[in-house]
PDB file of C-alpha atoms in Angstrom:
ATOM      1  CA  UNK C   1      35.450   1.484 -28.271  1.00 44.00           C
ATOM      2  CA  UNK C   2      31.807   2.821 -27.835  1.00 57.00           C
ATOM      3  CA  UNK C   3      29.047   1.014 -29.402  1.00 55.00           C
ATOM      4  CA  UNK C   4      26.399   2.758 -31.487  1.00 57.00           C
ATOM      5  CA  UNK C   5      23.157   1.958 -29.859  1.00 55.00           C
ATOM      6  CA  UNK C   6      21.645   1.002 -33.108  1.00 55.00           C
ATOM      7  CA  UNK C   7      23.898  -1.763 -32.978  1.00 55.00           C
ATOM      8  CA  UNK C   8      22.882  -3.079 -29.534  1.00 55.00           C
ATOM      9  CA  UNK C   9      20.931  -6.046 -30.870  1.00 60.00           C
ATOM     10  CA  UNK C  10      23.994  -7.335 -32.550  1.00 58.00           C
ATOM     11  CA  UNK C  11      25.929  -7.618 -29.652  1.00 61.00           C
ATOM     12  CA  UNK C  12      26.229 -11.280 -27.774  1.00 63.00           C
ATOM     13  CA  UNK C  13      24.863 -11.471 -24.533  1.00 70.00           C
ATOM     14  CA  UNK C  14      27.236 -13.216 -21.926  1.00 76.00           C
ATOM     15  CA  UNK C  15      25.091 -15.665 -19.638  1.00 80.00           C
ATOM     16  CA  UNK C  16      27.092 -14.881 -16.732  1.00 80.00           C
ATOM     17  CA  UNK C  17      25.894 -11.121 -17.098  1.00 78.00           C
ATOM     18  CA  UNK C  18      22.178 -12.198 -17.148  1.00 82.00           C
ATOM     19  CA  UNK C  19      22.793 -14.522 -14.367  1.00 84.00           C
ATOM     20  CA  UNK C  20      24.023 -11.457 -12.086  1.00 81.00           C
ATOM     21  CA  UNK C  21      21.302  -9.570 -13.107  1.00 82.00           C
ATOM     22  CA  UNK C  22      18.775 -12.068 -11.751  1.00 84.00           C
ATOM     23  CA  UNK C  23      20.765 -12.757  -8.949  1.00 83.00           C
ATOM     24  CA  UNK C  24      20.992  -9.268  -7.718  1.00 77.00           C
ATOM     25  CA  UNK C  25      17.308  -8.950  -8.113  1.00 83.00           C
ATOM     26  CA  UNK C  26      16.596 -11.912  -6.010  1.00 84.00           C
ATOM     27  CA  UNK C  27      18.767 -10.712  -3.299  1.00 80.00           C
ATOM     28  CA  UNK C  28      17.847  -7.395  -3.032  1.00 78.00           C
ATOM     29  CA  UNK C  29      14.033  -8.407  -2.906  1.00 81.00           C
ATOM     30  CA  UNK C  30      15.173 -10.873  -0.160  1.00 80.00           C
ATOM     31  CA  UNK C  31      14.378 -14.017  -2.037  1.00 82.00           C
ATOM     32  CA  UNK C  32      16.688 -16.255  -0.106  1.00 81.00           C
ATOM     33  CA  UNK C  33      15.311 -19.568  -0.783  1.00 83.00           C
ATOM     34  CA  UNK C  34      15.160 -18.638  -4.615  1.00 87.00           C
ATOM     35  CA  UNK C  35      18.782 -17.084  -4.398  1.00 84.00           C
ATOM     36  CA  UNK C  36      20.346 -20.197  -3.005  1.00 83.00           C
ATOM     37  CA  UNK C  37      18.351 -22.311  -5.521  1.00 87.00           C
ATOM     38  CA  UNK C  38      19.274 -20.185  -8.479  1.00 89.00           C
ATOM     39  CA  UNK C  39      23.201 -20.291  -7.305  1.00 87.00           C
ATOM     40  CA  UNK C  40      23.152 -23.591  -7.112  1.00 84.00           C
ATOM     41  CA  UNK C  41      21.557 -24.468 -10.664  1.00 88.00           C
ATOM     42  CA  UNK C  42      23.962 -21.788 -12.189  1.00 89.00           C
ATOM     43  CA  UNK C  43      27.198 -22.888 -10.384  1.00 83.00           C
ATOM     44  CA  UNK C  44      27.794 -19.415  -9.448  1.00 85.00           C
ATOM     45  CA  UNK C  45      29.776 -18.031  -6.498  1.00 77.00           C
ATOM     46  CA  UNK C  46      27.858 -17.382  -3.601  1.00 70.00           C
ATOM     47  CA  UNK C  47      28.118 -13.787  -2.698  1.00 67.00           C
ATOM     48  CA  UNK C  48      28.284 -14.188   1.367  1.00 62.00           C
ATOM     49  CA  UNK C  49      28.478 -10.660   2.029  1.00 58.00           C
ATOM     50  CA  UNK C  50      25.151  -9.950   0.184  1.00 63.00           C
ATOM     51  CA  UNK C  51      23.305 -13.010   1.561  1.00 65.00           C
ATOM     52  CA  UNK C  52      24.435 -12.380   4.986  1.00 65.00           C
ATOM     53  CA  UNK C  53      21.760 -10.105   6.121  1.00 79.00           C
ATOM     54  CA  UNK C  54      19.313 -10.974   4.017  1.00 86.00           C
ATOM     55  CA  UNK C  55      16.771 -13.035   6.263  1.00 86.00           C
ATOM     56  CA  UNK C  56      17.199 -10.489   8.752  1.00 89.00           C
ATOM     57  CA  UNK C  57      16.028  -7.943   6.124  1.00 91.00           C
ATOM     58  CA  UNK C  58      13.130 -10.243   4.888  1.00 90.00           C
ATOM     59  CA  UNK C  59      11.782 -10.648   8.473  1.00 93.00           C
ATOM     60  CA  UNK C  60      11.824  -6.671   8.895  1.00 95.00           C
ATOM     61  CA  UNK C  61      10.209  -6.164   5.745  1.00 92.00           C
ATOM     62  CA  UNK C  62       7.332  -8.838   6.424  1.00 94.00           C
ATOM     63  CA  UNK C  63       6.515  -6.983   9.668  1.00 97.00           C
ATOM     64  CA  UNK C  64       6.392  -3.564   8.226  1.00 96.00           C
ATOM     65  CA  UNK C  65       3.863  -4.837   5.262  1.00 94.00           C
ATOM     66  CA  UNK C  66       2.117  -7.310   7.706  1.00 94.00           C
ATOM     67  CA  UNK C  67       1.211  -4.469  10.182  1.00 93.00           C
ATOM     68  CA  UNK C  68       3.705  -5.125  12.967  1.00 96.00           C
ATOM     69  CA  UNK C  69       5.952  -1.850  12.109  1.00 97.00           C
ATOM     70  CA  UNK C  70       6.819  -1.681  15.697  1.00 97.00           C
ATOM     71  CA  UNK C  71       8.265  -4.963  15.792  1.00 97.00           C
ATOM     72  CA  UNK C  72       9.992  -4.161  12.468  1.00 97.00           C
ATOM     73  CA  UNK C  73      11.621  -0.932  13.830  1.00 97.00           C
ATOM     74  CA  UNK C  74      12.900  -3.212  16.903  1.00 97.00           C
ATOM     75  CA  UNK C  75      14.502  -5.419  14.690  1.00 96.00           C
ATOM     76  CA  UNK C  76      15.987  -2.465  12.532  1.00 96.00           C
ATOM     77  CA  UNK C  77      17.588  -1.311  15.399  1.00 94.00           C
ATOM     78  CA  UNK C  78      19.047  -4.834  16.307  1.00 93.00           C
ATOM     79  CA  UNK C  79      20.461  -5.093  12.922  1.00 91.00           C
ATOM     80  CA  UNK C  80      21.985  -1.644  12.828  1.00 87.00           C
ATOM     81  CA  UNK C  81      21.034   0.857  15.807  1.00 84.00           C
ATOM     82  CA  UNK C  82      21.878   4.244  13.992  1.00 90.00           C
ATOM     83  CA  UNK C  83      19.728   3.205  10.763  1.00 93.00           C
ATOM     84  CA  UNK C  84      16.929   4.853  12.125  1.00 94.00           C
ATOM     85  CA  UNK C  85      18.699   7.256  14.801  1.00 91.00           C
ATOM     86  CA  UNK C  86      20.135   9.083  12.044  1.00 89.00           C
ATOM     87  CA  UNK C  87      17.109   9.268   9.586  1.00 95.00           C
ATOM     88  CA  UNK C  88      14.331  11.154  11.236  1.00 95.00           C
ATOM     89  CA  UNK C  89      12.227  10.813   7.716  1.00 97.00           C
ATOM     90  CA  UNK C  90      12.039   7.283   7.766  1.00 97.00           C
ATOM     91  CA  UNK C  91      11.461   6.816  11.366  1.00 97.00           C
ATOM     92  CA  UNK C  92       8.692   9.163  11.092  1.00 97.00           C
ATOM     93  CA  UNK C  93       7.318   7.541   7.910  1.00 98.00           C
ATOM     94  CA  UNK C  94       7.473   4.129   9.844  1.00 98.00           C
ATOM     95  CA  UNK C  95       5.664   5.230  12.791  1.00 98.00           C
ATOM     96  CA  UNK C  96       3.177   6.741  10.885  1.00 97.00           C
ATOM     97  CA  UNK C  97       2.481   3.207   9.280  1.00 98.00           C
ATOM     98  CA  UNK C  98       1.552   2.211  12.847  1.00 98.00           C
ATOM     99  CA  UNK C  99      -0.644   5.114  13.363  1.00 98.00           C
ATOM    100  CA  UNK C 100      -2.519   4.095  10.239  1.00 97.00           C
ATOM    101  CA  UNK C 101      -2.758   0.278  11.458  1.00 97.00           C
ATOM    102  CA  UNK C 102      -4.547   1.970  14.514  1.00 97.00           C
ATOM    103  CA  UNK C 103      -6.798   4.007  12.538  1.00 96.00           C
ATOM    104  CA  UNK C 104      -7.762   0.970  10.373  1.00 95.00           C
ATOM    105  CA  UNK C 105      -8.371  -1.053  13.327  1.00 95.00           C
ATOM    106  CA  UNK C 106     -10.729   1.715  14.467  1.00 94.00           C
ATOM    107  CA  UNK C 107      -8.581   1.877  17.655  1.00 96.00           C
ATOM    108  CA  UNK C 108      -9.235   5.712  17.381  1.00 95.00           C
ATOM    109  CA  UNK C 109      -8.054   6.349  21.185  1.00 96.00           C
ATOM    110  CA  UNK C 110      -4.884   4.594  21.203  1.00 97.00           C
ATOM    111  CA  UNK C 111      -4.385   6.221  17.500  1.00 97.00           C
ATOM    112  CA  UNK C 112      -4.515   9.830  18.972  1.00 97.00           C
ATOM    113  CA  UNK C 113      -2.435   8.953  21.969  1.00 97.00           C
ATOM    114  CA  UNK C 114       0.219   7.367  19.579  1.00 98.00           C
ATOM    115  CA  UNK C 115       0.266  10.660  17.737  1.00 97.00           C
ATOM    116  CA  UNK C 116       0.720  12.735  20.405  1.00 96.00           C
ATOM    117  CA  UNK C 117       3.451  10.856  22.152  1.00 97.00           C
ATOM    118  CA  UNK C 118       5.415   9.561  19.124  1.00 97.00           C
ATOM    119  CA  UNK C 119       4.560  11.707  15.857  1.00 97.00           C
ATOM    120  CA  UNK C 120       4.126  15.008  17.588  1.00 96.00           C
ATOM    121  CA  UNK C 121       7.722  15.429  18.865  1.00 96.00           C
ATOM    122  CA  UNK C 122       8.799  15.544  15.125  1.00 96.00           C
ATOM    123  CA  UNK C 123       6.568  18.738  14.587  1.00 93.00           C
ATOM    124  CA  UNK C 124       9.156  20.190  17.057  1.00 90.00           C
ATOM    125  CA  UNK C 125      12.180  19.585  14.602  1.00 85.00           C
ATOM    126  CA  UNK C 126      10.760  20.875  11.229  1.00 91.00           C
ATOM    127  CA  UNK C 127       7.441  22.470   9.898  1.00 92.00           C
ATOM    128  CA  UNK C 128       7.239  19.658   7.286  1.00 95.00           C
ATOM    129  CA  UNK C 129       6.441  16.982  10.054  1.00 96.00           C
ATOM    130  CA  UNK C 130       3.613  19.197  11.306  1.00 95.00           C
ATOM    131  CA  UNK C 131       2.164  19.466   7.526  1.00 94.00           C
ATOM    132  CA  UNK C 132       2.206  15.515   7.724  1.00 96.00           C
ATOM    133  CA  UNK C 133       0.886  14.762  10.884  1.00 96.00           C
ATOM    134  CA  UNK C 134      -2.057  17.051  10.135  1.00 96.00           C
ATOM    135  CA  UNK C 135      -2.620  14.654   6.932  1.00 96.00           C
ATOM    136  CA  UNK C 136      -2.608  11.602   9.193  1.00 97.00           C
ATOM    137  CA  UNK C 137      -4.779  13.097  11.931  1.00 96.00           C
ATOM    138  CA  UNK C 138      -7.450  14.256   9.304  1.00 96.00           C
ATOM    139  CA  UNK C 139      -7.920  10.220   9.042  1.00 96.00           C
ATOM    140  CA  UNK C 140      -9.388   9.943  12.671  1.00 95.00           C
ATOM    141  CA  UNK C 141     -12.291  12.764  11.291  1.00 93.00           C
ATOM    142  CA  UNK C 142     -14.039   9.729   9.060  1.00 93.00           C
ATOM    143  CA  UNK C 143     -15.280   6.621  10.654  1.00 90.00           C
ATOM    144  CA  UNK C 144     -14.164   5.235   7.328  1.00 93.00           C
ATOM    145  CA  UNK C 145     -10.976   6.414   6.438  1.00 93.00           C
ATOM    146  CA  UNK C 146     -11.309   5.201   3.018  1.00 91.00           C
ATOM    147  CA  UNK C 147     -13.653   8.473   2.586  1.00 93.00           C
ATOM    148  CA  UNK C 148     -10.991  10.678   3.855  1.00 94.00           C
ATOM    149  CA  UNK C 149      -9.307  12.879   1.273  1.00 94.00           C
ATOM    150  CA  UNK C 150      -6.000  11.632   2.455  1.00 95.00           C
ATOM    151  CA  UNK C 151      -6.871   7.922   2.085  1.00 94.00           C
ATOM    152  CA  UNK C 152      -3.962   7.152  -0.250  1.00 95.00           C
ATOM    153  CA  UNK C 153      -2.150   7.086   3.531  1.00 96.00           C
ATOM    154  CA  UNK C 154      -3.921   4.105   4.225  1.00 95.00           C
ATOM    155  CA  UNK C 155      -2.999   2.425   1.158  1.00 94.00           C
ATOM    156  CA  UNK C 156      -0.367  -0.335   0.267  1.00 94.00           C
ATOM    157  CA  UNK C 157       1.235   2.172  -2.242  1.00 95.00           C
ATOM    158  CA  UNK C 158       1.963   4.043   0.545  1.00 96.00           C
ATOM    159  CA  UNK C 159       3.400   1.297   2.676  1.00 97.00           C
ATOM    160  CA  UNK C 160       5.375  -0.238   0.197  1.00 95.00           C
ATOM    161  CA  UNK C 161       7.071   3.062  -0.494  1.00 96.00           C
ATOM    162  CA  UNK C 162       8.066   3.133   2.841  1.00 97.00           C
ATOM    163  CA  UNK C 163       9.145  -0.277   3.248  1.00 95.00           C
ATOM    164  CA  UNK C 164      11.205   0.092  -0.086  1.00 93.00           C
ATOM    165  CA  UNK C 165      12.806   3.132   1.394  1.00 96.00           C
ATOM    166  CA  UNK C 166      13.723   0.953   4.501  1.00 96.00           C
ATOM    167  CA  UNK C 167      15.252  -1.654   2.235  1.00 92.00           C
ATOM    168  CA  UNK C 168      17.391   0.936   0.448  1.00 92.00           C
ATOM    169  CA  UNK C 169      18.501   2.612   3.479  1.00 95.00           C
ATOM    170  CA  UNK C 170      19.575  -0.680   5.287  1.00 93.00           C
ATOM    171  CA  UNK C 171      21.375  -1.650   1.941  1.00 90.00           C
ATOM    172  CA  UNK C 172      23.200   1.796   1.600  1.00 91.00           C
ATOM    173  CA  UNK C 173      24.068   0.985   5.531  1.00 91.00           C
ATOM    174  CA  UNK C 174      25.987  -2.274   4.461  1.00 87.00           C
ATOM    175  CA  UNK C 175      27.491  -0.637   1.462  1.00 85.00           C
ATOM    176  CA  UNK C 176      25.439  -2.698  -0.827  1.00 82.00           C
ATOM    177  CA  UNK C 177      23.541  -1.288  -4.133  1.00 83.00           C
ATOM    178  CA  UNK C 178      20.155   0.663  -3.137  1.00 83.00           C
ATOM    179  CA  UNK C 179      18.958  -0.627  -6.423  1.00 78.00           C
ATOM    180  CA  UNK C 180      19.402  -3.649  -8.544  1.00 75.00           C
ATOM    181  CA  UNK C 181      21.174  -4.083 -11.742  1.00 71.00           C
ATOM    182  CA  UNK C 182      17.686  -4.935 -13.512  1.00 74.00           C
ATOM    183  CA  UNK C 183      16.274  -1.566 -12.368  1.00 72.00           C
ATOM    184  CA  UNK C 184      19.508   0.337 -13.686  1.00 69.00           C
ATOM    185  CA  UNK C 185      19.510  -1.517 -16.942  1.00 71.00           C
ATOM    186  CA  UNK C 186      15.770  -0.733 -17.548  1.00 72.00           C
ATOM    187  CA  UNK C 187      16.347   3.022 -16.634  1.00 69.00           C
ATOM    188  CA  UNK C 188      19.541   3.164 -19.112  1.00 66.00           C
ATOM    189  CA  UNK C 189      17.303   1.356 -21.742  1.00 66.00           C
ATOM    190  CA  UNK C 190      14.813   4.028 -21.262  1.00 67.00           C
ATOM    191  CA  UNK C 191      16.930   6.647 -21.669  1.00 67.00           C
ATOM    192  CA  UNK C 192      18.862   5.611 -24.779  1.00 63.00           C
ATOM    193  CA  UNK C 193      15.073   4.861 -26.468  1.00 64.00           C
ATOM    194  CA  UNK C 194      14.189   8.132 -25.327  1.00 69.00           C
ATOM    195  CA  UNK C 195      17.087   9.738 -27.109  1.00 69.00           C
ATOM    196  CA  UNK C 196      16.958   7.544 -30.425  1.00 64.00           C
ATOM    197  CA  UNK C 197      12.989   8.522 -30.646  1.00 68.00           C
ATOM    198  CA  UNK C 198      13.865  12.146 -30.911  1.00 68.00           C
ATOM    199  CA  UNK C 199      15.673  11.417 -34.165  1.00 63.00           C
ATOM    200  CA  UNK C 200      13.980  10.906 -37.147  1.00 56.00           C
ATOM    201  CA  UNK C 201      12.816   7.283 -37.805  1.00 58.00           C
ATOM    202  CA  UNK C 202      14.148   6.162 -34.277  1.00 58.00           C
ATOM    203  CA  UNK C 203      12.356   3.386 -32.240  1.00 57.00           C
ATOM    204  CA  UNK C 204       9.396   4.647 -29.716  1.00 61.00           C
ATOM    205  CA  UNK C 205      10.360   5.109 -26.058  1.00 58.00           C
ATOM    206  CA  UNK C 206      10.717   2.207 -24.311  1.00 55.00           C
ATOM    207  CA  UNK C 207       8.039   0.788 -22.238  1.00 59.00           C
ATOM    208  CA  UNK C 208       8.385  -2.026 -20.152  1.00 53.00           C
ATOM    209  CA  UNK C 209       4.693  -2.908 -19.970  1.00 57.00           C
ATOM    210  CA  UNK C 210       4.764  -3.110 -23.965  1.00 63.00           C
ATOM    211  CA  UNK C 211       8.019  -5.181 -23.941  1.00 53.00           C
ATOM    212  CA  UNK C 212       6.627  -7.885 -21.774  1.00 51.00           C
ATOM    213  CA  UNK C 213       3.328  -8.177 -23.916  1.00 59.00           C
ATOM    214  CA  UNK C 214       5.493  -8.855 -26.666  1.00 58.00           C
ATOM    215  CA  UNK C 215       7.390 -11.631 -24.978  1.00 54.00           C
TER     216      UNK C 215
END
């Protein structure tokens, strides 16, 4: 029987459910040692299928985040060759990170050659790639790329966005959840609180930031 959202706080929380939420977060983000330690401490059954490729995913993301994108692409191909072959958008975004690394290293000639040989062929496929290439090429017009109107392309947020997309694509390839149980729980909580806030006297919309401050 469905429970009135107003009575959620009265429902007892199952410890196994909490443990599963925490473990899914650790596995999703490739915290292998933490996952194994958590499983050992809680006595949970080790989900071998989830842990199998975690170390490989971790190496891929480390290389992508630390400026060795070409190695990340190579390792992704070794993990599953068709992951990038069937995803032009993701491959372009990864290659664009390498272009950004070259620009930030002031290797402008090498960056230009890379754009011509690796990025330009995408423009033949779809116009959207040409628009993206123009944005990246504008970085070359500034000795200090931070002064470029497209400076967000060299920021950590853009890189993290691409790496997260790669992570989700790999997970989906192996039929694993692309979002953690914690993310889904927060999304569901936000929707429920939003609906209740529209009623007279209902609680305010859920804010993770405010929730964490209250702990």
